[in-house]
C-alpha cells in the first residue's frame, strides 16, 4: 500500500518519475511513485543514454552499473546504413565500445571533456536500475499496478485519488506537490490546463508517420547479414525503411519500420510483422517476436505550460519528440534533475517558493531547443528518398549507393556526435542564474565549447588525483575556489549558514582550472549548473539570497 502522506506524489514510473524519485530520495524528501503498469518497461524503448544523463547517473553512483548493461563491453556502437541489412552497406560511423568509452574518457578534451561518455543501452535496462536505486531510499515508496484517477489542490497541498489495477481498491494520497511524469498521453497535462504546441502528423518518407516497433530475437542475425557488428542499423530502400538497435549484442533487437499508407497498424498480424522484418533484412531469417507496438514519428511538441500551482509535468508529458538524436528520454531525465532539487529546497524551506517558477522557464526552453534539433535530424534522415536504382546491380545502382553513402556518412556524424546538444543546454535569462554580463558561445549540435558563463553545465576537468571535478561537487550547492589566488570562501560560508543553505567549498588550486572557468570563484547549483561566477566573495549574502529566492537578511 502506498503511504497516505508524503511531500511529493509522482504519477508515472518511467525514466522521468524514477529519476525524480532518486533525486528526491537522496535529499531525504518523502515521495510516492505510482504507475499503472505492472513494472518497468518490457519493450526496449529509447536506446541511447547521452553523456550528460550518464553524468547524472554517476552522481547517483549508477554510471558503472548502467554502462555494464546492454551489449557486451567490447561490442562496437557503430551506426550503419544499408540498402537492406544483409545487402549493401552504404555507410558506417564507428563509435567506441563501452570498454573503450571508459578507457578514453580521461584522455579527451574540448567538446568531449566529460566525466562520462554516452552509452548505448535500452531504456528497459536503465529503468530497472533506476527503480532498484529508488527503492533503496528510505523516504521513497514505489508502487506499480496503481492508476492515478484525479487530483484536488488547495493552498496547503494536493490530494490524489488512485486505484489499484488488480482489484479496484481506492486510496487517497496527500502531498505538498504532485508531478505528472505520466508520459505522452498524460492526463495531468490536461488537468493543469496545458496543451502541446508545435508540429504533429508530419509526413516524411521515413520518421514521419506510423511506425511499427518489433522487439525480437534473431539468433542468426549476425551470420545472416555478414557485416561487422553495429549498434544501430538503418535501411535505405524503396519498400521497407527501418531502423534497428542491438539490445544485447547477441540476439535481441529493437526493430522499427515505417508503415506504408495502406498498412493498417491495427490489422498487422505476427506473420505480417515477420515479413516486414525479413524485407528489411533482404533474405529469409527466423525470428521470435517478443513484443510489438505501434507509435507515431513526426511530433515536435512542447506543452504551453509545465505547472499550475502545486502540480508540475515533466518528461513526455511536457514534450514529445521524434526520436532521431535520442533526446526524448534524456530530456525527461534532465527535467527530473532540474525539478527535484527545487522541490527539495522549498520543502526543506531552504529556498523561497518562487524558485519553483524557474522550472518551467528553464525546461520549456530546453524542450523547445531539443525538439527542434530532433526534428532537423528527422528531416535529414527522412526526407532523403531512395532513387529507383538504389538496389540495382548496375553502374547506376553503384553510383546511387555511393551518393547515399556519402550523405549518410555526413548525416551520422551530425546525428550521433552531439556534444553541443548534450552539454550545451543553457538556462540563460532564468532568475535561477546570476548573469555576469558575458555571452555564451553559439549553440551548435556537434561542438561544445566549455564555458563557465552562468546558466550552463560547469566546464569539466580531471583532478590531479584522477577524480572528475564533478565527483568533488556536493549534493547541494558547491562553491569552487579556482586557481592559486582564489579569495577566501568564508563570506559564502557565513551567508550560507545564515540562510540555512547547504554549501560545500571545493578548492582547485590549478591555473588550468582558473583559466577554464575564467574566474576565481564559481557557484554550482545542485543540478550542476553554474549559478554565478566572479572574483570576489564580498557580495556572498546577496548572491545566495537572490539565487535561493530567500528574502531574509544575512547577519
Ligand atoms: C517504441 C518506442 C521507441 C522509442 N525510442 C526512443 C529512442 O530511440 N530515443 C529516445 O530518446 N526516446 C525514444 N522513445 C521515447 C522514450 O521512450 C520516452 O521519451 C521516455 O520514455 C519518456 O519518459 P517519461 O518518464 O517521461 O514517460 P514514460 O516512459 O512514457 O513513462 C510514463 C509512465 O506513466 C505511467 N502512467 C501514465 N498514465 C498513468 C496513470 N493514469 N496512472 C498511473 N500511471 C500512469 C505509464 O504507465 C508510464 O510508465 C521511444 C518510445 C517508444 C514507445
PDB file of N, CA, C and O and ligand atoms in Angstrom, residues 11-17 34-37 45-48 123 127 144 146-149 181-187 213 256 293 295 314-317 323 326-330 332, ligand 1:
ATOM      1  N   UNK A  11       3.265  10.766 -10.414  1.00  0.00           N
ATOM      2  CA  UNK A  11       2.452   9.880 -11.253  1.00  0.00           C
ATOM      3  C   UNK A  11       3.288   9.483 -12.449  1.00  0.00           C
ATOM      4  O   UNK A  11       3.624  10.330 -13.291  1.00  0.00           O
ATOM      5  N   UNK A  12       3.653   8.211 -12.531  1.00  0.00           N
ATOM      6  CA  UNK A  12       4.462   7.717 -13.652  1.00  0.00           C
ATOM      7  C   UNK A  12       5.815   7.232 -13.178  1.00  0.00           C
ATOM      8  O   UNK A  12       6.586   7.989 -12.581  1.00  0.00           O
ATOM      9  N   UNK A  13       6.076   5.962 -13.436  1.00  0.00           N
ATOM     10  CA  UNK A  13       7.350   5.352 -13.033  1.00  0.00           C
ATOM     11  C   UNK A  13       8.197   5.021 -14.245  1.00  0.00           C
ATOM     12  O   UNK A  13       8.842   3.982 -14.304  1.00  0.00           O
ATOM     13  N   UNK A  14       8.229   5.919 -15.232  1.00  0.00           N
ATOM     14  CA  UNK A  14       9.171   5.809 -16.353  1.00  0.00           C
ATOM     15  C   UNK A  14      10.458   6.526 -15.956  1.00  0.00           C
ATOM     16  O   UNK A  14      10.692   6.817 -14.776  1.00  0.00           O
ATOM     17  N   UNK A  15      11.318   6.836 -16.925  1.00  0.00           N
ATOM     18  CA  UNK A  15      12.600   7.479 -16.593  1.00  0.00           C
ATOM     19  C   UNK A  15      12.446   8.793 -15.832  1.00  0.00           C
ATOM     20  O   UNK A  15      13.202   9.052 -14.894  1.00  0.00           O
ATOM     21  N   UNK A  16      11.461   9.607 -16.195  1.00  0.00           N
ATOM     22  CA  UNK A  16      11.314  10.899 -15.517  1.00  0.00           C
ATOM     23  C   UNK A  16      10.903  10.688 -14.060  1.00  0.00           C
ATOM     24  O   UNK A  16      11.532  11.221 -13.140  1.00  0.00           O
ATOM     25  N   UNK A  17       9.855   9.888 -13.834  1.00  0.00           N
ATOM     26  CA  UNK A  17       9.368   9.669 -12.470  1.00  0.00           C
ATOM     27  C   UNK A  17      10.395   8.977 -11.589  1.00  0.00           C
ATOM     28  O   UNK A  17      10.568   9.337 -10.420  1.00  0.00           O
ATOM     29  N   UNK A  34       3.514   6.300  -8.270  1.00  0.00           N
ATOM     30  CA  UNK A  34       2.547   5.269  -8.693  1.00  0.00           C
ATOM     31  C   UNK A  34       2.590   5.151 -10.209  1.00  0.00           C
ATOM     32  O   UNK A  34       2.813   6.130 -10.926  1.00  0.00           O
ATOM     33  N   UNK A  35       2.418   3.931 -10.682  1.00  0.00           N
ATOM     34  CA  UNK A  35       2.403   3.672 -12.122  1.00  0.00           C
ATOM     35  C   UNK A  35       1.429   2.546 -12.412  1.00  0.00           C
ATOM     36  O   UNK A  35       1.405   1.548 -11.689  1.00  0.00           O
ATOM     37  N   UNK A  36       0.669   2.708 -13.475  1.00  0.00           N
ATOM     38  CA  UNK A  36      -0.373   1.719 -13.771  1.00  0.00           C
ATOM     39  C   UNK A  36       0.166   0.425 -14.374  1.00  0.00           C
ATOM     40  O   UNK A  36      -0.519  -0.593 -14.385  1.00  0.00           O
ATOM     41  N   UNK A  37       1.402   0.451 -14.848  1.00  0.00           N
ATOM     42  CA  UNK A  37       1.973  -0.774 -15.435  1.00  0.00           C
ATOM     43  C   UNK A  37       2.347  -1.756 -14.303  1.00  0.00           C
ATOM     44  O   UNK A  37       2.549  -1.351 -13.169  1.00  0.00           O
ATOM     45  N   UNK A  45      12.291   0.429 -25.896  1.00  0.00           N
ATOM     46  CA  UNK A  45      12.048   1.886 -25.995  1.00  0.00           C
ATOM     47  C   UNK A  45      13.317   2.635 -26.380  1.00  0.00           C
ATOM     48  O   UNK A  45      14.007   2.232 -27.292  1.00  0.00           O
ATOM     49  N   UNK A  46      13.678   3.707 -25.645  1.00  0.00           N
ATOM     50  CA  UNK A  46      14.840   4.511 -26.065  1.00  0.00           C
ATOM     51  C   UNK A  46      16.116   3.676 -25.979  1.00  0.00           C
ATOM     52  O   UNK A  46      16.215   2.770 -25.153  1.00  0.00           O
ATOM     53  N   UNK A  47      17.071   4.012 -26.829  1.00  0.00           N
ATOM     54  CA  UNK A  47      18.279   3.177 -26.911  1.00  0.00           C
ATOM     55  C   UNK A  47      19.578   3.906 -26.624  1.00  0.00           C
ATOM     56  O   UNK A  47      20.634   3.291 -26.647  1.00  0.00           O
ATOM     57  N   UNK A  48      19.503   5.204 -26.392  1.00  0.00           N
ATOM     58  CA  UNK A  48      20.747   5.951 -26.197  1.00  0.00           C
ATOM     59  C   UNK A  48      20.681   6.756 -24.910  1.00  0.00           C
ATOM     60  O   UNK A  48      19.757   7.556 -24.717  1.00  0.00           O
ATOM     61  N   UNK A 123      16.385   1.519 -22.789  1.00  0.00           N
ATOM     62  CA  UNK A 123      15.725   2.137 -21.632  1.00  0.00           C
ATOM     63  C   UNK A 123      15.220   1.090 -20.634  1.00  0.00           C
ATOM     64  O   UNK A 123      15.208   1.324 -19.433  1.00  0.00           O
ATOM     65  N   UNK A 127      15.719   1.621 -16.707  1.00  0.00           N
ATOM     66  CA  UNK A 127      14.578   1.774 -15.787  1.00  0.00           C
ATOM     67  C   UNK A 127      14.691   0.821 -14.607  1.00  0.00           C
ATOM     68  O   UNK A 127      14.393   1.182 -13.462  1.00  0.00           O
ATOM     69  N   UNK A 144       4.018   0.048  -8.464  1.00  0.00           N
ATOM     70  CA  UNK A 144       3.472  -0.267  -9.788  1.00  0.00           C
ATOM     71  C   UNK A 144       2.109  -0.935  -9.592  1.00  0.00           C
ATOM     72  O   UNK A 144       1.808  -1.434  -8.507  1.00  0.00           O
ATOM     73  N   UNK A 146      -0.780   0.695  -9.865  1.00  0.00           N
ATOM     74  CA  UNK A 146      -1.743   1.677  -9.350  1.00  0.00           C
ATOM     75  C   UNK A 146      -1.991   2.741 -10.406  1.00  0.00           C
ATOM     76  O   UNK A 146      -1.046   3.253 -11.007  1.00  0.00           O
ATOM     77  N   UNK A 147      -3.284   3.062 -10.602  1.00  0.00           N
ATOM     78  CA  UNK A 147      -3.658   4.070 -11.600  1.00  0.00           C
ATOM     79  C   UNK A 147      -4.035   5.375 -10.908  1.00  0.00           C
ATOM     80  O   UNK A 147      -4.758   5.370  -9.906  1.00  0.00           O
ATOM     81  N   UNK A 148      -3.537   6.462 -11.467  1.00  0.00           N
ATOM     82  CA  UNK A 148      -3.946   7.792 -10.982  1.00  0.00           C
ATOM     83  C   UNK A 148      -5.323   8.106 -11.557  1.00  0.00           C
ATOM     84  O   UNK A 148      -5.566   7.900 -12.747  1.00  0.00           O
ATOM     85  N   UNK A 149      -6.232   8.616 -10.701  1.00  0.00           N
ATOM     86  CA  UNK A 149      -7.578   8.945 -11.176  1.00  0.00           C
ATOM     87  C   UNK A 149      -7.810  10.446 -11.225  1.00  0.00           C
ATOM     88  O   UNK A 149      -8.267  10.983 -12.214  1.00  0.00           O
ATOM     89  N   UNK A 181       4.515  12.704 -14.333  1.00  0.00           N
ATOM     90  CA  UNK A 181       5.552  12.165 -15.227  1.00  0.00           C
ATOM     91  C   UNK A 181       4.890  11.002 -15.956  1.00  0.00           C
ATOM     92  O   UNK A 181       5.431   9.905 -16.032  1.00  0.00           O
ATOM     93  N   UNK A 182       3.678  11.278 -16.447  1.00  0.00           N
ATOM     94  CA  UNK A 182       2.803  10.196 -16.916  1.00  0.00           C
ATOM     95  C   UNK A 182       2.770  10.070 -18.438  1.00  0.00           C
ATOM     96  O   UNK A 182       1.787   9.594 -19.007  1.00  0.00           O
ATOM     97  N   UNK A 183       3.851  10.487 -19.081  1.00  0.00           N
ATOM     98  CA  UNK A 183       4.052  10.134 -20.479  1.00  0.00           C
ATOM     99  C   UNK A 183       3.228  10.949 -21.468  1.00  0.00           C
ATOM    100  O   UNK A 183       2.523  11.889 -21.110  1.00  0.00           O
ATOM    101  N   UNK A 184       3.337  10.534 -22.730  1.00  0.00           N
ATOM    102  CA  UNK A 184       2.765  11.310 -23.829  1.00  0.00           C
ATOM    103  C   UNK A 184       1.257  11.504 -23.704  1.00  0.00           C
ATOM    104  O   UNK A 184       0.717  12.533 -24.078  1.00  0.00           O
ATOM    105  N   UNK A 185       0.562  10.489 -23.156  1.00  0.00           N
ATOM    106  CA  UNK A 185      -0.902  10.604 -23.037  1.00  0.00           C
ATOM    107  C   UNK A 185      -1.293  11.175 -21.676  1.00  0.00           C
ATOM    108  O   UNK A 185      -2.405  10.941 -21.195  1.00  0.00           O
ATOM    109  N   UNK A 186      -0.397  11.893 -21.054  1.00  0.00           N
ATOM    110  CA  UNK A 186      -0.588  12.450 -19.716  1.00  0.00           C
ATOM    111  C   UNK A 186      -1.991  13.009 -19.475  1.00  0.00           C
ATOM    112  O   UNK A 186      -2.473  13.840 -20.237  1.00  0.00           O
ATOM    113  N   UNK A 187      -2.613  12.552 -18.384  1.00  0.00           N
ATOM    114  CA  UNK A 187      -3.883  13.188 -18.022  1.00  0.00           C
ATOM    115  C   UNK A 187      -3.613  14.437 -17.183  1.00  0.00           C
ATOM    116  O   UNK A 187      -4.441  15.334 -17.107  1.00  0.00           O
ATOM    117  N   UNK A 213       6.900  -1.060 -34.115  1.00  0.00           N
ATOM    118  CA  UNK A 213       8.087  -1.463 -33.355  1.00  0.00           C
ATOM    119  C   UNK A 213       7.969  -2.949 -33.023  1.00  0.00           C
ATOM    120  O   UNK A 213       6.942  -3.387 -32.493  1.00  0.00           O
ATOM    121  N   UNK A 256      12.239  -1.017 -35.792  1.00  0.00           N
ATOM    122  CA  UNK A 256      11.150  -0.045 -36.028  1.00  0.00           C
ATOM    123  C   UNK A 256      11.047   0.211 -37.520  1.00  0.00           C
ATOM    124  O   UNK A 256      12.031   0.618 -38.146  1.00  0.00           O
ATOM    125  N   UNK A 293       4.508  -2.928 -30.846  1.00  0.00           N
ATOM    126  CA  UNK A 293       3.716  -1.742 -30.502  1.00  0.00           C
ATOM    127  C   UNK A 293       3.794  -0.772 -31.683  1.00  0.00           C
ATOM    128  O   UNK A 293       4.791  -0.766 -32.412  1.00  0.00           O
ATOM    129  N   UNK A 295       3.673   3.200 -32.911  1.00  0.00           N
ATOM    130  CA  UNK A 295       3.814   4.568 -32.411  1.00  0.00           C
ATOM    131  C   UNK A 295       3.909   5.514 -33.601  1.00  0.00           C
ATOM    132  O   UNK A 295       3.960   5.061 -34.751  1.00  0.00           O
ATOM    133  N   UNK A 314       6.432  16.761 -16.367  1.00  0.00           N
ATOM    134  CA  UNK A 314       7.798  16.629 -16.883  1.00  0.00           C
ATOM    135  C   UNK A 314       7.896  15.418 -17.786  1.00  0.00           C
ATOM    136  O   UNK A 314       7.000  14.567 -17.819  1.00  0.00           O
ATOM    137  N   UNK A 315       8.981  15.331 -18.526  1.00  0.00           N
ATOM    138  CA  UNK A 315       9.184  14.200 -19.443  1.00  0.00           C
ATOM    139  C   UNK A 315       8.234  14.294 -20.630  1.00  0.00           C
ATOM    140  O   UNK A 315       7.827  15.384 -21.037  1.00  0.00           O
ATOM    141  N   UNK A 316       7.863  13.123 -21.167  1.00  0.00           N
ATOM    142  CA  UNK A 316       6.982  13.105 -22.344  1.00  0.00           C
ATOM    143  C   UNK A 316       5.653  13.816 -22.078  1.00  0.00           C
ATOM    144  O   UNK A 316       5.000  14.274 -23.014  1.00  0.00           O
ATOM    145  N   UNK A 317       5.240  13.904 -20.843  1.00  0.00           N
ATOM    146  CA  UNK A 317       4.003  14.631 -20.532  1.00  0.00           C
ATOM    147  C   UNK A 317       4.130  16.088 -20.949  1.00  0.00           C
ATOM    148  O   UNK A 317       3.139  16.746 -21.275  1.00  0.00           O
ATOM    149  N   UNK A 323      12.136  10.452 -32.359  1.00  0.00           N
ATOM    150  CA  UNK A 323      13.310  10.005 -31.588  1.00  0.00           C
ATOM    151  C   UNK A 323      14.677  10.121 -32.269  1.00  0.00           C
ATOM    152  O   UNK A 323      15.664   9.649 -31.715  1.00  0.00           O
ATOM    153  N   UNK A 326      17.943  10.689 -30.289  1.00  0.00           N
ATOM    154  CA  UNK A 326      17.823  10.021 -28.993  1.00  0.00           C
ATOM    155  C   UNK A 326      17.708  11.012 -27.851  1.00  0.00           C
ATOM    156  O   UNK A 326      18.453  10.960 -26.876  1.00  0.00           O
ATOM    157  N   UNK A 327      16.735  11.939 -27.953  1.00  0.00           N
ATOM    158  CA  UNK A 327      16.701  13.023 -26.972  1.00  0.00           C
ATOM    159  C   UNK A 327      15.505  12.977 -26.018  1.00  0.00           C
ATOM    160  O   UNK A 327      15.510  13.641 -24.982  1.00  0.00           O
ATOM    161  N   UNK A 328      14.463  12.202 -26.361  1.00  0.00           N
ATOM    162  CA  UNK A 328      13.230  12.228 -25.558  1.00  0.00           C
ATOM    163  C   UNK A 328      13.465  11.784 -24.128  1.00  0.00           C
ATOM    164  O   UNK A 328      13.142  12.500 -23.174  1.00  0.00           O
ATOM    165  N   UNK A 329      14.045  10.633 -23.979  1.00  0.00           N
ATOM    166  CA  UNK A 329      14.247  10.089 -22.623  1.00  0.00           C
ATOM    167  C   UNK A 329      15.299  10.898 -21.867  1.00  0.00           C
ATOM    168  O   UNK A 329      15.173  11.157 -20.669  1.00  0.00           O
ATOM    169  N   UNK A 330      16.323  11.348 -22.581  1.00  0.00           N
ATOM    170  CA  UNK A 330      17.376  12.130 -21.924  1.00  0.00           C
ATOM    171  C   UNK A 330      16.844  13.479 -21.430  1.00  0.00           C
ATOM    172  O   UNK A 330      17.202  13.942 -20.347  1.00  0.00           O
ATOM    173  N   UNK A 332      13.797  13.957 -20.579  1.00  0.00           N
ATOM    174  CA  UNK A 332      12.919  13.601 -19.448  1.00  0.00           C
ATOM    175  C   UNK A 332      13.736  13.463 -18.155  1.00  0.00           C
ATOM    176  O   UNK A 332      13.331  13.931 -17.090  1.00  0.00           O
TER     177      UNK A 332
HETATM  178  C1  LIG B   1       8.584   2.190 -29.151  1.00  0.00           C
HETATM  179  C2  LIG B   1       9.295   3.407 -28.609  1.00  0.00           C
HETATM  180  C3  LIG B   1      10.605   3.698 -29.017  1.00  0.00           C
HETATM  181  C4  LIG B   1      11.291   4.807 -28.519  1.00  0.00           C
HETATM  182  N1  LIG B   1      12.570   5.074 -28.926  1.00  0.00           N
HETATM  183  C5  LIG B   1      13.235   6.142 -28.422  1.00  0.00           C
HETATM  184  C6  LIG B   1      14.581   6.426 -28.764  1.00  0.00           C
HETATM  185  O1  LIG B   1      15.188   5.687 -29.535  1.00  0.00           O
HETATM  186  N2  LIG B   1      15.200   7.523 -28.197  1.00  0.00           N
HETATM  187  C7  LIG B   1      14.548   8.353 -27.305  1.00  0.00           C
HETATM  188  O2  LIG B   1      15.124   9.311 -26.781  1.00  0.00           O
HETATM  189  N3  LIG B   1      13.272   8.101 -26.982  1.00  0.00           N
HETATM  190  C8  LIG B   1      12.609   7.027 -27.508  1.00  0.00           C
HETATM  191  N4  LIG B   1      11.352   6.782 -27.126  1.00  0.00           N
HETATM  192  C9  LIG B   1      10.741   7.727 -26.228  1.00  0.00           C
HETATM  193  C10 LIG B   1      11.136   7.470 -24.796  1.00  0.00           C
HETATM  194  O3  LIG B   1      10.814   6.137 -24.510  1.00  0.00           O
HETATM  195  C11 LIG B   1      10.384   8.470 -23.926  1.00  0.00           C
HETATM  196  O4  LIG B   1      10.818   9.774 -24.258  1.00  0.00           O
HETATM  197  C12 LIG B   1      10.592   8.239 -22.428  1.00  0.00           C
HETATM  198  O5  LIG B   1      10.073   7.007 -22.030  1.00  0.00           O
HETATM  199  C13 LIG B   1       9.921   9.357 -21.622  1.00  0.00           C
HETATM  200  O6  LIG B   1       9.976   9.060 -20.258  1.00  0.00           O
HETATM  201  P1  LIG B   1       8.796   9.543 -19.281  1.00  0.00           P
HETATM  202  O7  LIG B   1       9.193   9.044 -17.946  1.00  0.00           O
HETATM  203  O8  LIG B   1       8.548  10.968 -19.481  1.00  0.00           O
HETATM  204  O9  LIG B   1       7.490   8.813 -19.811  1.00  0.00           O
HETATM  205  P2  LIG B   1       7.136   7.269 -19.947  1.00  0.00           P
HETATM  206  O10 LIG B   1       8.337   6.437 -20.098  1.00  0.00           O
HETATM  207  O11 LIG B   1       6.094   7.184 -21.004  1.00  0.00           O
HETATM  208  O12 LIG B   1       6.501   6.904 -18.539  1.00  0.00           O
HETATM  209  C14 LIG B   1       5.214   7.350 -18.174  1.00  0.00           C
HETATM  210  C15 LIG B   1       4.647   6.364 -17.192  1.00  0.00           C
HETATM  211  O13 LIG B   1       3.424   6.890 -16.687  1.00  0.00           O
HETATM  212  C16 LIG B   1       2.546   5.823 -16.480  1.00  0.00           C
HETATM  213  N5  LIG B   1       1.172   6.357 -16.473  1.00  0.00           N
HETATM  214  C17 LIG B   1       0.521   7.017 -17.454  1.00  0.00           C
HETATM  215  N6  LIG B   1      -0.717   7.347 -17.067  1.00  0.00           N
HETATM  216  C18 LIG B   1      -0.858   6.879 -15.804  1.00  0.00           C
HETATM  217  C19 LIG B   1      -1.941   6.888 -14.849  1.00  0.00           C
HETATM  218  N7  LIG B   1      -3.124   7.465 -15.118  1.00  0.00           N
HETATM  219  N8  LIG B   1      -1.737   6.294 -13.642  1.00  0.00           N
HETATM  220  C20 LIG B   1      -0.548   5.699 -13.352  1.00  0.00           C
HETATM  221  N9  LIG B   1       0.494   5.663 -14.211  1.00  0.00           N
HETATM  222  C21 LIG B   1       0.335   6.238 -15.411  1.00  0.00           C
HETATM  223  C22 LIG B   1       2.822   4.885 -17.637  1.00  0.00           C
HETATM  224  O14 LIG B   1       2.438   3.556 -17.328  1.00  0.00           O
HETATM  225  C23 LIG B   1       4.318   5.019 -17.823  1.00  0.00           C
HETATM  226  O15 LIG B   1       5.053   4.006 -17.179  1.00  0.00           O
HETATM  227  C24 LIG B   1      10.642   5.668 -27.610  1.00  0.00           C
HETATM  228  C25 LIG B   1       9.339   5.376 -27.195  1.00  0.00           C
HETATM  229  C26 LIG B   1       8.663   4.246 -27.680  1.00  0.00           C
HETATM  230  C27 LIG B   1       7.268   3.937 -27.196  1.00  0.00           C
END
